Every structure is written in C-alpha cells, then in structure tokens.
CSV table of C-alpha atoms in Angstrom, one decimal:
chain,number,residue,atom,x,y,z
A,1,MET,CA,10.1,162.8,83.6
A,2,LYS,CA,9.3,161.1,86.9
A,3,LYS,CA,8.2,158.0,85.1
A,4,LEU,CA,11.4,157.9,83.1
A,5,VAL,CA,13.5,158.3,86.2
A,6,LEU,CA,11.5,155.6,88.0
A,7,THR,CA,11.9,153.2,85.0
A,8,VAL,CA,15.6,153.9,84.8
A,9,SER,CA,15.9,153.3,88.5
A,10,ILE,CA,14.1,150.0,88.4
A,11,MET,CA,16.2,148.9,85.4
A,12,LEU,CA,19.4,149.8,87.2
A,13,THR,CA,18.2,147.9,90.3
A,14,ILE,CA,17.4,144.8,88.3
A,15,ASN,CA,20.8,145.0,86.6
A,16,TYR,CA,22.5,145.3,89.9
A,17,LEU,CA,20.7,142.3,91.4
A,18,GLN,CA,21.5,140.3,88.3
A,19,ALA,CA,25.1,141.3,88.6
A,20,GLN,CA,25.2,140.2,92.2
A,21,GLN,CA,23.7,136.8,91.3
A,22,ILE,CA,26.2,136.3,88.6
A,23,LYS,CA,29.0,137.4,91.0
A,24,ILE,CA,27.8,135.0,93.7
A,25,GLY,CA,27.5,132.2,91.1
A,26,ASP,CA,31.0,132.9,89.8
A,27,ASN,CA,32.4,132.7,93.3
A,28,ALA,CA,30.5,129.8,94.7
A,29,GLY,CA,29.5,127.9,91.6
A,30,ALA,CA,26.0,126.7,90.7
A,31,VAL,CA,25.4,123.7,93.0
A,32,THR,CA,23.1,120.9,92.1
A,33,PHE,CA,21.5,118.4,94.4
A,34,GLU,CA,23.9,115.8,93.2
A,35,GLU,CA,26.9,118.0,94.1
A,36,TYR,CA,25.5,119.3,97.4
A,37,GLU,CA,27.5,117.6,100.2
A,38,PRO,CA,28.0,120.1,103.1
A,39,LYS,CA,30.3,119.5,105.9
A,40,SER,CA,28.4,119.2,109.1
A,41,THR,CA,29.1,121.8,111.8
A,42,LEU,CA,27.6,119.5,114.5
A,43,VAL,CA,30.0,118.6,117.2
A,44,VAL,CA,29.2,115.3,118.9
A,45,PRO,CA,31.3,112.5,120.3
A,46,GLY,CA,32.0,109.5,118.1
A,47,LYS,CA,34.6,107.9,115.9
A,48,VAL,CA,35.0,105.7,112.8
A,49,ILE,CA,35.1,101.9,113.6
A,50,THR,CA,37.5,100.2,111.3
A,51,ARG,CA,37.5,96.8,113.0
A,52,ALA,CA,34.5,94.8,114.2
A,53,LYS,CA,34.2,94.2,117.9
A,54,PHE,CA,33.9,90.4,117.3
A,55,PRO,CA,35.0,88.2,114.4
A,56,PHE,CA,32.2,88.1,112.0
A,57,ILE,CA,30.9,86.1,109.1
A,58,ASP,CA,29.9,87.9,105.9
A,59,VAL,CA,27.1,85.7,104.5
A,60,HIS,CA,26.7,87.9,101.4
A,61,ASN,CA,29.8,88.4,99.3
A,62,HIS,CA,30.7,88.0,95.6
A,63,GLN,CA,34.2,87.0,94.5
A,64,TRP,CA,35.3,86.0,91.0
A,65,GLU,CA,39.0,85.4,91.6
A,66,MET,CA,39.5,82.7,94.2
A,67,LYS,CA,41.5,80.1,92.4
A,68,SER,CA,45.1,80.6,93.7
A,69,LYS,CA,46.8,81.2,97.0
A,70,GLU,CA,47.7,84.7,95.8
A,71,ASP,CA,44.0,85.5,95.2
A,72,LEU,CA,43.0,84.2,98.6
A,73,THR,CA,45.9,85.8,100.5
A,74,LYS,CA,44.9,89.2,99.1
A,75,LEU,CA,41.3,88.7,100.5
A,76,ILE,CA,42.6,87.4,103.8
A,77,THR,CA,44.7,90.5,104.3
A,78,GLU,CA,41.7,92.7,104.0
A,79,MET,CA,39.5,90.4,106.0
A,80,ASP,CA,42.0,90.3,108.9
A,81,LYS,CA,42.1,94.1,109.0
A,82,MET,CA,38.4,94.3,109.7
A,83,ASN,CA,38.2,91.2,111.8
A,84,MET,CA,36.2,89.2,109.3
A,85,GLY,CA,36.5,85.6,110.4
A,86,LEU,CA,34.8,84.0,107.4
A,87,MET,CA,33.5,85.0,104.0
A,88,CYS,CA,30.7,83.3,102.1
A,89,ASN,CA,31.3,83.6,98.4
A,90,LEU,CA,27.8,83.3,96.9
A,91,SER,CA,29.1,83.1,93.3
A,92,GLY,CA,30.5,79.6,93.1
A,93,ARG,CA,29.2,78.9,89.6
A,94,GLY,CA,28.7,82.5,88.7
A,95,PHE,CA,26.3,83.4,85.9
A,96,GLY,CA,27.6,81.2,83.1
A,97,GLN,CA,25.5,78.8,81.1
A,98,ASP,CA,28.4,76.5,80.2
A,99,GLU,CA,27.9,73.7,82.7
A,100,ALA,CA,31.4,72.2,82.3
A,101,LYS,CA,33.0,75.7,82.7
A,102,SER,CA,30.9,76.6,85.7
A,103,THR,CA,31.6,73.3,87.4
A,104,ALA,CA,35.3,73.7,86.9
A,105,GLY,CA,35.1,77.2,88.4
A,106,LEU,CA,33.2,76.0,91.4
A,107,VAL,CA,35.6,73.1,92.0
A,108,GLY,CA,38.6,75.4,91.5
A,109,MET,CA,37.4,77.8,94.2
A,110,ILE,CA,36.6,75.0,96.7
A,111,GLU,CA,39.9,73.2,96.1
A,112,ALA,CA,41.9,76.5,96.4
A,113,VAL,CA,40.2,77.2,99.7
A,114,LYS,CA,40.8,73.7,101.0
A,115,GLU,CA,44.5,73.8,100.2
A,116,ASN,CA,45.2,77.3,101.6
A,117,TYR,CA,42.6,78.7,104.0
A,118,PRO,CA,40.1,75.9,104.7
A,119,THR,CA,38.5,77.7,107.7
A,120,ARG,CA,38.1,81.1,106.2
A,121,PHE,CA,35.7,80.7,103.3
A,122,ALA,CA,32.5,79.0,102.4
A,123,ILE,CA,31.4,78.6,98.7
A,124,PHE,CA,27.8,78.6,97.6
A,125,THR,CA,26.6,77.2,94.4
A,126,ASN,CA,24.1,78.6,91.9
A,127,ILE,CA,21.4,77.4,89.5
A,128,ASP,CA,21.3,78.0,85.7
A,129,PHE,CA,17.7,78.8,84.8
A,130,SER,CA,18.4,79.5,81.1
A,131,LYS,CA,17.2,76.0,80.0
A,132,ILE,CA,14.2,75.8,82.3
A,133,ASN,CA,12.0,75.2,79.3
A,134,GLU,CA,13.6,71.9,78.6
A,135,PRO,CA,11.7,68.8,79.8
A,136,ASP,CA,14.5,67.3,81.9
A,137,TRP,CA,15.7,70.7,83.3
A,138,THR,CA,14.4,70.1,86.8
A,139,ALA,CA,15.9,66.7,87.3
A,140,LYS,CA,19.3,67.8,86.0
A,141,ALA,CA,19.3,70.9,88.3
A,142,VAL,CA,18.4,68.9,91.4
A,143,LYS,CA,21.1,66.4,90.6
A,144,MET,CA,23.7,69.1,90.1
A,145,LEU,CA,22.7,70.8,93.4
A,146,GLU,CA,23.1,67.5,95.2
A,147,GLU,CA,26.5,66.8,93.6
A,148,ASP,CA,27.7,70.3,94.3
A,149,VAL,CA,27.0,69.8,98.0
A,150,LYS,CA,27.8,66.2,98.6
A,151,LEU,CA,30.7,65.7,96.2
A,152,ARG,CA,32.2,69.2,95.6
A,153,GLY,CA,31.7,70.8,99.0
A,154,ALA,CA,29.3,73.7,98.4
A,155,LYS,CA,27.8,75.1,101.7
A,156,GLY,CA,24.7,76.7,100.4
A,157,LEU,CA,22.7,77.9,97.4
A,158,LYS,CA,22.4,81.4,96.1
A,159,ILE,CA,19.5,82.5,93.9
A,160,TYR,CA,20.3,85.7,91.9
A,161,LYS,CA,17.6,88.3,91.3
A,162,SER,CA,17.6,87.4,87.6
A,163,LEU,CA,14.9,84.9,88.6
A,164,GLY,CA,11.8,87.1,88.4
A,165,PHE,CA,13.7,89.8,86.4
A,166,SER,CA,15.3,88.3,83.3
A,167,VAL,CA,14.8,84.5,83.3
A,168,LYS,CA,12.4,83.7,80.5
A,169,ASP,CA,10.6,80.7,79.0
A,170,ASN,CA,9.7,81.3,75.3
A,171,GLY,CA,9.8,85.1,75.9
A,172,LYS,CA,7.7,85.1,79.1
A,173,LEU,CA,9.2,85.9,82.5
A,174,VAL,CA,9.5,83.0,84.8
A,175,ALA,CA,8.0,83.6,88.3
A,176,VAL,CA,10.0,83.0,91.4
A,177,ASP,CA,7.5,80.5,92.6
A,178,ASP,CA,7.4,78.5,89.3
A,179,ALA,CA,6.4,74.9,90.1
A,180,ARG,CA,9.4,73.6,88.1
A,181,ILE,CA,11.7,75.0,90.8
A,182,ASP,CA,9.9,73.3,93.7
A,183,PRO,CA,12.1,70.2,93.8
A,184,ILE,CA,15.2,72.4,94.1
A,185,TRP,CA,13.9,74.2,97.1
A,186,ALA,CA,12.9,70.8,98.6
A,187,LYS,CA,16.4,69.3,97.8
A,188,ALA,CA,18.1,72.2,99.6
A,189,GLY,CA,16.0,71.4,102.7
A,190,GLU,CA,16.9,67.8,102.4
A,191,LEU,CA,20.6,68.5,102.1
A,192,GLY,CA,20.5,70.9,105.1
A,193,ILE,CA,21.9,73.9,103.3
A,194,PRO,CA,20.5,77.4,103.4
A,195,VAL,CA,19.1,79.2,100.3
A,196,LEU,CA,20.2,82.8,100.2
A,197,ILE,CA,17.6,84.3,97.8
A,198,HIS,CA,17.6,87.8,96.3
A,199,THR,CA,14.2,88.8,94.9
A,200,ALA,CA,13.2,92.2,93.5
A,201,ASP,CA,14.8,95.5,94.4
A,202,PRO,CA,13.7,98.5,96.5
A,203,ALA,CA,10.0,99.2,95.9
A,204,SER,CA,10.9,102.8,94.9
A,205,PHE,CA,12.5,101.5,91.7
A,206,TRP,CA,9.0,100.9,90.4
A,207,ASP,CA,7.7,104.3,91.4
A,208,PRO,CA,7.5,107.3,89.1
A,209,LEU,CA,10.9,109.1,88.7
A,210,ASN,CA,9.9,112.4,90.3
A,211,ALA,CA,10.6,114.7,93.2
A,212,GLN,CA,8.6,112.4,95.6
A,213,ASN,CA,10.8,109.3,94.8
A,214,GLU,CA,13.2,108.8,97.7
A,215,ARG,CA,15.6,106.9,95.3
A,216,TRP,CA,15.5,109.6,92.7
A,217,LEU,CA,19.3,110.2,92.8
A,218,GLU,CA,20.1,106.5,92.5
A,219,LEU,CA,17.8,106.1,89.6
A,220,LYS,CA,19.1,109.2,87.9
A,221,THR,CA,22.7,108.1,88.2
A,222,HIS,CA,21.9,104.4,87.6
A,223,PRO,CA,19.0,104.5,85.1
A,224,GLY,CA,19.2,100.7,84.4
A,225,ARG,CA,17.7,100.1,87.8
A,226,LYS,CA,14.4,101.6,86.9
A,227,ARG,CA,11.5,99.1,86.6
A,228,GLU,CA,8.5,99.5,84.4
A,229,ALA,CA,5.8,97.0,85.5
A,230,ALA,CA,3.0,99.3,84.3
A,231,ALA,CA,4.3,98.8,80.7
A,232,GLY,CA,4.2,95.1,81.0
A,233,LYS,CA,8.0,95.0,81.0
A,234,ASP,CA,8.5,93.6,84.5
A,235,PHE,CA,6.6,91.9,87.3
A,236,SER,CA,5.4,94.5,89.8
A,237,TRP,CA,7.3,94.8,93.1
A,238,GLU,CA,4.2,93.4,94.9
A,239,GLU,CA,4.0,90.4,92.5
A,240,LEU,CA,7.7,89.5,93.0
A,241,ILE,CA,7.5,89.7,96.8
A,242,GLU,CA,4.4,87.6,96.9
A,243,GLN,CA,6.0,85.0,94.6
A,244,GLN,CA,9.0,84.8,97.0
A,245,HIS,CA,6.7,84.5,100.0
A,246,ASN,CA,4.8,81.7,98.3
A,247,VAL,CA,8.1,79.7,98.1
A,248,PHE,CA,8.8,80.2,101.8
A,249,ARG,CA,5.3,79.1,102.6
A,250,LYS,CA,5.4,76.1,100.4
A,251,HIS,CA,8.8,74.8,101.7
A,252,PRO,CA,8.8,75.1,105.5
A,253,LYS,CA,11.6,72.6,105.9
A,254,THR,CA,14.0,74.6,103.9
A,255,THR,CA,16.0,77.5,105.5
A,256,PHE,CA,15.9,80.7,103.5
A,257,ILE,CA,18.1,83.7,104.0
A,258,ASN,CA,16.2,86.7,102.6
A,259,ALA,CA,18.7,89.0,101.0
A,260,HIS,CA,18.6,92.7,101.9
A,261,MET,CA,16.0,92.0,104.6
A,262,GLY,CA,13.5,91.1,102.0
A,263,TRP,CA,13.4,94.8,100.9
A,264,TYR,CA,11.5,95.7,104.1
A,265,PRO,CA,14.3,97.4,106.1
A,266,ASN,CA,12.3,100.6,105.8
A,267,ASN,CA,9.2,98.8,107.3
A,268,LEU,CA,10.4,96.7,110.2
A,269,SER,CA,6.9,96.1,111.5
A,270,LYS,CA,6.0,94.4,108.3
A,271,LEU,CA,9.3,92.4,108.3
A,272,ASP,CA,8.6,91.4,111.9
A,273,SER,CA,5.2,90.0,110.8
A,274,LEU,CA,6.8,88.1,108.0
A,275,MET,CA,9.3,86.5,110.3
A,276,GLU,CA,6.4,85.5,112.5
A,277,ALA,CA,4.6,84.0,109.5
A,278,PHE,CA,7.7,82.3,108.1
A,279,PRO,CA,9.8,80.7,110.9
A,280,ASN,CA,12.1,79.2,108.1
A,281,MET,CA,13.1,82.7,107.0
A,282,TYR,CA,16.2,84.6,108.1
A,283,ALA,CA,17.1,88.1,107.1
A,284,GLU,CA,20.5,89.5,106.2
A,285,ILE,CA,21.5,93.2,106.2
A,286,GLY,CA,23.5,93.5,103.0
A,287,ALA,CA,23.2,96.9,101.2
A,288,VAL,CA,20.4,98.1,103.6
A,289,ILE,CA,22.4,99.5,106.5
A,290,ALA,CA,21.4,103.0,105.5
A,291,GLU,CA,17.8,102.2,106.3
A,292,LEU,CA,18.7,100.9,109.8
A,293,GLY,CA,21.0,103.8,110.5
A,294,ARG,CA,18.2,106.4,110.1
A,295,GLN,CA,15.9,104.6,112.6
A,296,PRO,CA,18.2,103.4,115.4
A,297,ARG,CA,15.6,103.0,118.1
A,298,MET,CA,13.1,101.1,116.0
A,299,ALA,CA,15.9,99.0,114.5
A,300,LYS,CA,17.4,98.2,117.9
A,301,LYS,CA,14.1,96.9,119.1
A,302,PHE,CA,13.7,94.8,116.0
A,303,PHE,CA,17.2,93.3,116.4
A,304,GLU,CA,16.6,92.5,120.0
A,305,LYS,CA,13.4,90.8,119.2
A,306,ARG,CA,14.6,88.9,116.1
A,307,GLN,CA,18.2,88.5,117.3
A,308,ASP,CA,18.3,84.7,116.5
A,309,ARG,CA,17.4,85.2,112.8
A,310,ILE,CA,19.4,88.2,111.6
A,311,LEU,CA,22.7,87.7,109.7
A,312,PHE,CA,25.5,90.0,108.8
A,313,GLY,CA,26.0,90.6,105.0
A,314,LYS,CA,27.5,93.3,102.9
A,315,ASP,CA,27.1,92.3,99.2
A,316,SER,CA,29.6,94.5,97.3
A,317,TRP,CA,33.2,94.0,98.1
A,318,VAL,CA,34.5,97.5,99.1
A,319,PRO,CA,36.4,97.0,102.4
A,320,ASP,CA,36.2,100.6,103.6
A,321,GLU,CA,32.4,100.5,103.4
A,322,TYR,CA,32.2,97.9,106.2
A,323,GLN,CA,33.1,100.7,108.6
A,324,THR,CA,29.5,102.1,108.3
A,325,TYR,CA,28.1,98.7,109.2
A,326,PHE,CA,30.3,98.4,112.3
A,327,ARG,CA,29.4,101.9,113.5
A,328,VAL,CA,25.6,101.5,113.0
A,329,LEU,CA,25.6,98.2,114.8
A,330,GLU,CA,28.1,98.8,117.6
A,331,SER,CA,28.1,102.5,118.5
A,332,GLU,CA,25.7,105.0,119.8
A,333,ASP,CA,27.2,107.7,117.6
A,334,GLU,CA,24.9,110.4,116.1
A,335,TYR,CA,24.7,112.0,112.7
A,336,PHE,CA,27.6,110.4,110.9
A,337,PRO,CA,27.9,110.0,107.1
A,338,TYR,CA,26.9,107.1,104.9
A,339,HIS,CA,29.4,105.9,102.3
A,340,LYS,CA,27.3,106.4,99.2
A,341,LYS,CA,25.2,109.5,98.7
A,342,TYR,CA,23.0,108.0,95.9
A,343,HIS,CA,21.9,105.3,98.4
A,344,ALA,CA,21.3,107.6,101.3
A,345,TYR,CA,21.5,111.4,101.4
A,346,TRP,CA,20.7,111.3,105.1
A,347,ARG,CA,23.0,110.7,108.1
A,348,MET,CA,23.4,107.6,110.2
A,349,TYR,CA,22.9,106.9,113.9
A,350,GLY,CA,24.2,103.9,115.9
A,351,MET,CA,22.0,101.3,117.4
A,352,GLY,CA,24.4,100.4,120.2
A,353,LEU,CA,23.6,96.7,120.2
A,354,SER,CA,24.6,94.6,123.2
A,355,ASP,CA,27.4,92.1,123.0
A,356,GLU,CA,24.9,89.2,123.1
A,357,VAL,CA,23.0,90.5,120.1
A,358,LEU,CA,26.2,91.5,118.2
A,359,LYS,CA,27.6,88.0,118.5
A,360,LYS,CA,24.5,86.4,117.1
A,361,VAL,CA,24.3,88.8,114.2
A,362,TYR,CA,28.1,88.7,113.5
A,363,TYR,CA,28.6,84.9,113.6
A,364,LYS,CA,26.4,82.7,115.8
A,365,ASN,CA,23.4,82.7,113.6
A,366,ALA,CA,25.5,81.9,110.5
A,367,LEU,CA,27.2,79.1,112.3
A,368,LYS,CA,23.8,77.7,113.2
A,369,ILE,CA,22.4,77.4,109.7
A,370,ILE,CA,25.5,77.0,107.4
A,371,PRO,CA,26.8,73.4,107.7
A,372,GLY,CA,30.4,72.5,108.1
A,373,LEU,CA,31.9,75.8,109.3
A,374,ASP,CA,34.8,75.8,111.7
A,375,LYS,CA,33.5,77.3,115.0
A,376,SER,CA,36.8,77.3,116.8
A,377,LYS,CA,37.7,80.8,115.6
A,378,PHE,CA,34.7,82.4,117.1
A,379,PRO,CA,34.0,83.2,120.8
A,380,LYS,CA,31.3,81.2,122.6
C-alpha cells in the first residue's frame, strides 16, 4: 500500500510539474536563440548619433539607379541627413557581361553626376572576368580600364569577391593572383587610382556549422554564405587571403583598399603586421563595425597607430545603420545594440576617437588616394 501511495504521489508530482511547464510555455512562449532579444536593464549615459561629427566620404557603397537627377536627389537627401559629403559608388559597370551595356551604364552614371551633383559622387569601374580564358582578354581589359579612367571619368577600380569564388576558366576557379590579371593591377598604379578589392568572407564561413561557430546564426539564416573548401568546392579561406596578399606584394606601386579590413577586424594585431608588410594597403571598415565595437580599447589603439591608412566604408545602403558606425567611432558609450543580430549578438562600445583621427578616417585619407575629388567641402 505504501508503495502504491508513493508511486501515485510521484506521478502526481510529475504531472503537476509538467502542467506548470506547459503553463509557463503557454504564457511566455517557447523562445529560441534566434528570437531571444532581451531589453537591457543597464542604465548608462549615451545616445544615438544620427549625424556624423564631420562630413565623411563613404568609400564602399553600391548604387544601381544613378542615371537621373531624381535618383541622385533622393540619395543626396539621405546623405545630407547624416552629413555624408561624398559617396563612392563601386558598381559603375555592375556585374554585366555585355560590354556595350555596361559601358553605357557607367557613362550614364558619370554624366548624371556631372550634370547635377558633380562634387558629391565618385564612380568606380569594374572588370568582367567571364572571358578570361580568351587569348586577348588581358589586353582588352587593360584598355577598357584606361579608357574608363581617362575618357569616361572613373575614379577607381572595384574588384568583387566573385574573383576567387565564382570566376572560372574551363570549370576551374581562377585565383585572385592569376598572372593574367597582373597588367590590370599595374595599370591601376600607373593611372594613379586605388583598387578597392573584396577577397573572401569571414573565416567562420568555412568552419563547421556547429555550436562553436560564432557565425552560426548568420549561416543558418543565410545558408548560401557557407563555404565548403574541404569538399573541393571552394578555395580555402587561407588560400584566398594568401592570393590577395601575393597581389599586394607583387604590385607595390598600386594602392589597394582592402575591403572589410581584409577580414582581420577580429585580429587587429595580425592586421597591423600586414599593414607593416604592405605599405600600399589601406583598410576600410565596411560591414565590420561590430568587430570593432566589441573591443573598443584595442580598436582605438589600432586606429591611432594606423590613422593614416583607415577609410570609412559601409557597403550596404541602409541609411539608419550608419548610426552604429558614428556611435562606435565617435562616442564612449557602453553596451548599446548593433543593428543586425545575425551579424553580432553582442553589444557595442564606443572608441571615442579624437577629432584628428576622426577627420582622417572620415575624409582625409580618402581625399589623399582617390584622384579628382573636390576638397573644398571638407574641413582642413
């Protein structure tokens, strides 16, 4: 009898606990990691910065509609709100393989800028690698680059990450340091224009998709970003980075802007050593502000040391997201949110850069290496 009573008692207790769990679940909802976004109870001084302290140059932007005054005025309205003095559109030719069409697009953008807002935009050109297997591809590409700069008015060259990822020659991936591209890098140096080059992606994209991967949420929500070098599908991250560095090393007279801080914003000591090794390499901060915002003291020291070779960039055109950049760079605020959880589930801290460093990052360094920009709108 005692055993029966005990068994019944245990069963009732279990049922009660299960009921309580169901009740709690019904009231609060089952919360996944993707959904968990608590409001911080921390009370600290600080405020959102909607307008940069100084006019700035965004060296990393992509625009597709810039062929009319209406298109440009819409951009200018947003730029003025945040104190953006000049935007570099890196997609002058876009991704198209039709030469006549891409030339018309580039010319259309440049002419619209000249007619309406000649001091507010700089257009970069691009290279079509789809025909790299053709014998005369190199000569044609070099000629087009020279004409884009000298005749059409392009201010720089942007290399998309497709080089190293998807550009192929007879089914085989083309390396970033392929010898057929060497004359293009050399021509850019001769023309005095910078090459903003995006190579690879965050190293975590190549790591196993498990609980130890810091980019787990991003890869889960954006599965197309996962890389599989182990299966022979892609170059490894290390291979791509080495290929890029080979280009820097081989062309010391060409100025390179390494997009996304060369994917070393999470290892600034390594990035510092690379900047020492490659004096022709600049770094821009597009899409990596979350890495800087979680290491404000280390990042501030790096910015102070390399202040002459760091550029402001954003990449994706979402005006409200610039606020995170301003706050990390300018303020000493603590524990404030980032704008995309799948990029960073951690909070940001401001570096509190000095005015001297801010001016260099915001505009002075860009004015130094991008030819033909109007300097009159920027403080000395």
